[in-house]
Amino acid sequence: MKKDLHPDYHIIDVKMTDGTIFQMKSTYGKEGDQIALDIDPSVHPAWTGGNTRLMDTGGRVSKFKKKYEGLGF
C-alpha cells in the first residue's frame, strides 16, 4: 500500500443498545474510541423477525391500491 493514502485501521469499542460493548476494527475515530449504536441487530425488526405487517402511513397503501385498482394488482 502507498503511504498516507489509506485511513488508519484500528480497534474501537462498539456499545450496543443493551449496553454490551465489544471491540472491532474500524477507520472511525482514533484507537480506543467508542461508538454507541442507536439501532443494532439485537433490536432491529429486520434481524429479529418482528413487526412484519405493512404499515399504512397516511393512507399511502390504500391510495396506491385505489389508483391502480383497474390494472389487476
CSV table of N, CA and C in Angstrom, one decimal, residues 8-66:
chain,number,residue,atom,x,y,z
A,8,ASP,N,-6.3,5.2,8.8
A,8,ASP,CA,-5.8,4.4,9.8
A,8,ASP,C,-6.9,3.3,10.2
A,9,TYR,N,-6.5,2.1,10.3
A,9,TYR,CA,-7.4,1.0,10.6
A,9,TYR,C,-7.0,0.5,12.0
A,10,HIS,N,-7.9,0.6,13.0
A,10,HIS,CA,-7.5,0.4,14.4
A,10,HIS,C,-8.7,-0.2,15.1
A,11,ILE,N,-8.5,-0.6,16.4
A,11,ILE,CA,-9.6,-1.2,17.2
A,11,ILE,C,-10.3,-0.1,18.0
A,12,ILE,N,-11.7,-0.2,17.9
A,12,ILE,CA,-12.6,0.7,18.7
A,12,ILE,C,-13.5,-0.2,19.5
A,13,ASP,N,-14.2,0.5,20.4
A,13,ASP,CA,-15.3,-0.2,21.2
A,13,ASP,C,-16.6,0.2,20.6
A,14,VAL,N,-17.5,-0.8,20.4
A,14,VAL,CA,-18.8,-0.6,19.9
A,14,VAL,C,-19.8,-0.9,21.0
A,15,LYS,N,-20.6,0.1,21.4
A,15,LYS,CA,-21.6,-0.1,22.5
A,15,LYS,C,-23.0,-0.4,21.9
A,16,MET,N,-23.5,-1.6,22.2
A,16,MET,CA,-24.8,-1.9,21.6
A,16,MET,C,-25.9,-1.2,22.5
A,17,THR,N,-27.2,-1.3,22.0
A,17,THR,CA,-28.3,-0.7,22.7
A,17,THR,C,-28.6,-1.2,24.0
A,18,ASP,N,-28.2,-2.5,24.3
A,18,ASP,CA,-28.4,-3.1,25.6
A,18,ASP,C,-27.3,-2.9,26.5
A,19,GLY,N,-26.3,-2.1,26.1
A,19,GLY,CA,-25.2,-1.8,27.0
A,19,GLY,C,-23.9,-2.6,26.8
A,20,THR,N,-24.0,-3.8,26.1
A,20,THR,CA,-22.8,-4.6,25.9
A,20,THR,C,-21.8,-3.9,25.0
A,21,ILE,N,-20.6,-4.1,25.3
A,21,ILE,CA,-19.5,-3.5,24.5
A,21,ILE,C,-18.6,-4.6,23.9
A,22,PHE,N,-18.3,-4.5,22.6
A,22,PHE,CA,-17.4,-5.4,22.0
A,22,PHE,C,-16.4,-4.6,21.1
A,23,GLN,N,-15.3,-5.2,20.8
A,23,GLN,CA,-14.3,-4.5,20.0
A,23,GLN,C,-14.3,-5.0,18.6
A,24,MET,N,-14.0,-4.0,17.7
A,24,MET,CA,-13.9,-4.3,16.3
A,24,MET,C,-12.9,-3.4,15.6
A,25,LYS,N,-12.4,-3.7,14.5
A,25,LYS,CA,-11.5,-2.9,13.7
A,25,LYS,C,-12.4,-1.9,12.9
A,26,SER,N,-11.9,-0.7,12.8
A,26,SER,CA,-12.6,0.3,12.0
A,26,SER,C,-11.7,1.5,11.7
A,27,THR,N,-12.2,2.4,10.8
A,27,THR,CA,-11.5,3.6,10.5
A,27,THR,C,-12.1,4.8,11.2
A,28,TYR,N,-13.1,4.5,12.1
A,28,TYR,CA,-13.8,5.5,12.9
A,28,TYR,C,-12.9,6.0,14.0
A,29,GLY,N,-12.8,7.3,14.1
A,29,GLY,CA,-12.1,7.9,15.3
A,29,GLY,C,-10.6,7.5,15.4
A,30,LYS,N,-10.2,7.4,16.7
A,30,LYS,CA,-8.8,7.0,17.0
A,30,LYS,C,-8.9,5.7,17.7
A,31,GLU,N,-7.7,5.1,17.9
A,31,GLU,CA,-7.5,3.8,18.7
A,31,GLU,C,-8.2,4.0,20.0
A,32,GLY,N,-9.1,3.1,20.4
A,32,GLY,CA,-9.7,3.1,21.7
A,32,GLY,C,-11.0,3.9,21.8
A,33,ASP,N,-11.4,4.6,20.8
A,33,ASP,CA,-12.6,5.4,20.8
A,33,ASP,C,-13.8,4.5,20.9
A,34,GLN,N,-15.0,5.0,21.3
A,34,GLN,CA,-16.2,4.2,21.5
A,34,GLN,C,-17.3,4.9,20.6
A,35,ILE,N,-18.1,4.0,20.0
A,35,ILE,CA,-19.2,4.4,19.2
A,35,ILE,C,-20.4,3.7,19.8
A,36,ALA,N,-21.5,4.5,20.0
A,36,ALA,CA,-22.7,3.9,20.6
A,36,ALA,C,-23.8,3.8,19.5
A,37,LEU,N,-24.3,2.6,19.3
A,37,LEU,CA,-25.3,2.4,18.3
A,37,LEU,C,-26.7,2.7,18.8
A,38,ASP,N,-27.6,3.3,17.9
A,38,ASP,CA,-29.0,3.6,18.2
A,38,ASP,C,-29.8,2.4,17.9
A,39,ILE,N,-29.4,1.7,16.8
A,39,ILE,CA,-30.1,0.5,16.3
A,39,ILE,C,-29.1,-0.5,16.0
A,40,ASP,N,-29.3,-1.8,16.5
A,40,ASP,CA,-28.4,-2.8,16.3
A,40,ASP,C,-29.1,-4.1,16.0
A,41,PRO,N,-28.5,-5.2,15.5
A,41,PRO,CA,-29.1,-6.4,15.2
A,41,PRO,C,-29.9,-7.1,16.3
A,42,SER,N,-29.7,-6.7,17.6
A,42,SER,CA,-30.4,-7.4,18.7
A,42,SER,C,-31.8,-6.8,18.8
A,43,VAL,N,-32.1,-5.6,18.3
A,43,VAL,CA,-33.4,-4.9,18.5
A,43,VAL,C,-34.1,-4.6,17.1
A,44,HIS,N,-33.4,-4.6,16.0
A,44,HIS,CA,-34.0,-4.2,14.8
A,44,HIS,C,-34.9,-5.3,14.2
A,45,PRO,N,-36.1,-4.9,13.7
A,45,PRO,CA,-37.1,-5.9,13.2
A,45,PRO,C,-36.5,-6.7,12.0
A,46,ALA,N,-35.6,-6.2,11.3
A,46,ALA,CA,-35.1,-6.9,10.1
A,46,ALA,C,-34.4,-8.2,10.5
A,47,TRP,N,-33.7,-8.1,11.7
A,47,TRP,CA,-33.0,-9.3,12.2
A,47,TRP,C,-33.8,-10.1,13.3
A,48,THR,N,-34.7,-9.5,14.0
A,48,THR,CA,-35.4,-10.2,15.0
A,48,THR,C,-36.7,-10.9,14.5
A,49,GLY,N,-37.1,-10.4,13.3
A,49,GLY,CA,-38.3,-11.0,12.7
A,49,GLY,C,-39.6,-10.4,13.2
A,50,GLY,N,-39.6,-9.4,13.9
A,50,GLY,CA,-40.8,-8.7,14.4
A,50,GLY,C,-41.3,-7.7,13.5
A,51,ASN,N,-42.5,-7.3,13.8
A,51,ASN,CA,-43.2,-6.2,13.0
A,51,ASN,C,-43.2,-6.5,11.5
A,52,THR,N,-43.7,-7.6,11.1
A,52,THR,CA,-43.7,-7.9,9.6
A,52,THR,C,-44.9,-7.4,8.9
A,53,ARG,N,-45.9,-6.8,9.6
A,53,ARG,CA,-47.1,-6.3,8.9
A,53,ARG,C,-46.8,-5.0,8.2
A,54,LEU,N,-47.5,-4.7,7.2
A,54,LEU,CA,-47.3,-3.5,6.4
A,54,LEU,C,-48.0,-2.3,7.0
A,55,MET,N,-47.3,-1.3,7.3
A,55,MET,CA,-47.8,-0.1,7.9
A,55,MET,C,-48.4,0.8,6.9
A,56,ASP,N,-49.6,1.3,7.0
A,56,ASP,CA,-50.3,2.2,6.1
A,56,ASP,C,-50.1,3.6,6.7
A,57,THR,N,-49.0,4.3,6.4
A,57,THR,CA,-48.8,5.6,7.0
A,57,THR,C,-49.4,6.7,6.1
A,58,GLY,N,-50.4,7.3,6.7
A,58,GLY,CA,-51.1,8.4,5.9
A,58,GLY,C,-51.9,7.9,4.8
A,59,GLY,N,-52.3,6.6,4.8
A,59,GLY,CA,-53.2,6.1,3.8
A,59,GLY,C,-52.5,5.9,2.4
A,60,ARG,N,-51.2,5.8,2.5
A,60,ARG,CA,-50.4,5.6,1.2
A,60,ARG,C,-50.7,4.3,0.5
A,61,VAL,N,-50.8,3.2,1.2
A,61,VAL,CA,-51.1,1.9,0.6
A,61,VAL,C,-52.5,1.9,0.0
A,62,SER,N,-53.5,2.4,0.7
A,62,SER,CA,-54.8,2.4,0.2
A,62,SER,C,-54.9,3.4,-1.0
A,63,LYS,N,-54.2,4.5,-1.0
A,63,LYS,CA,-54.2,5.4,-2.1
A,63,LYS,C,-53.6,4.8,-3.3
A,64,PHE,N,-52.5,4.0,-3.1
A,64,PHE,CA,-51.9,3.3,-4.2
A,64,PHE,C,-52.8,2.3,-4.8
A,65,LYS,N,-53.5,1.5,-3.9
A,65,LYS,CA,-54.4,0.4,-4.4
A,65,LYS,C,-55.6,1.1,-5.2
A,66,LYS,N,-56.1,2.2,-4.7
A,66,LYS,CA,-57.2,2.8,-5.4
A,66,LYS,C,-56.8,3.4,-6.7
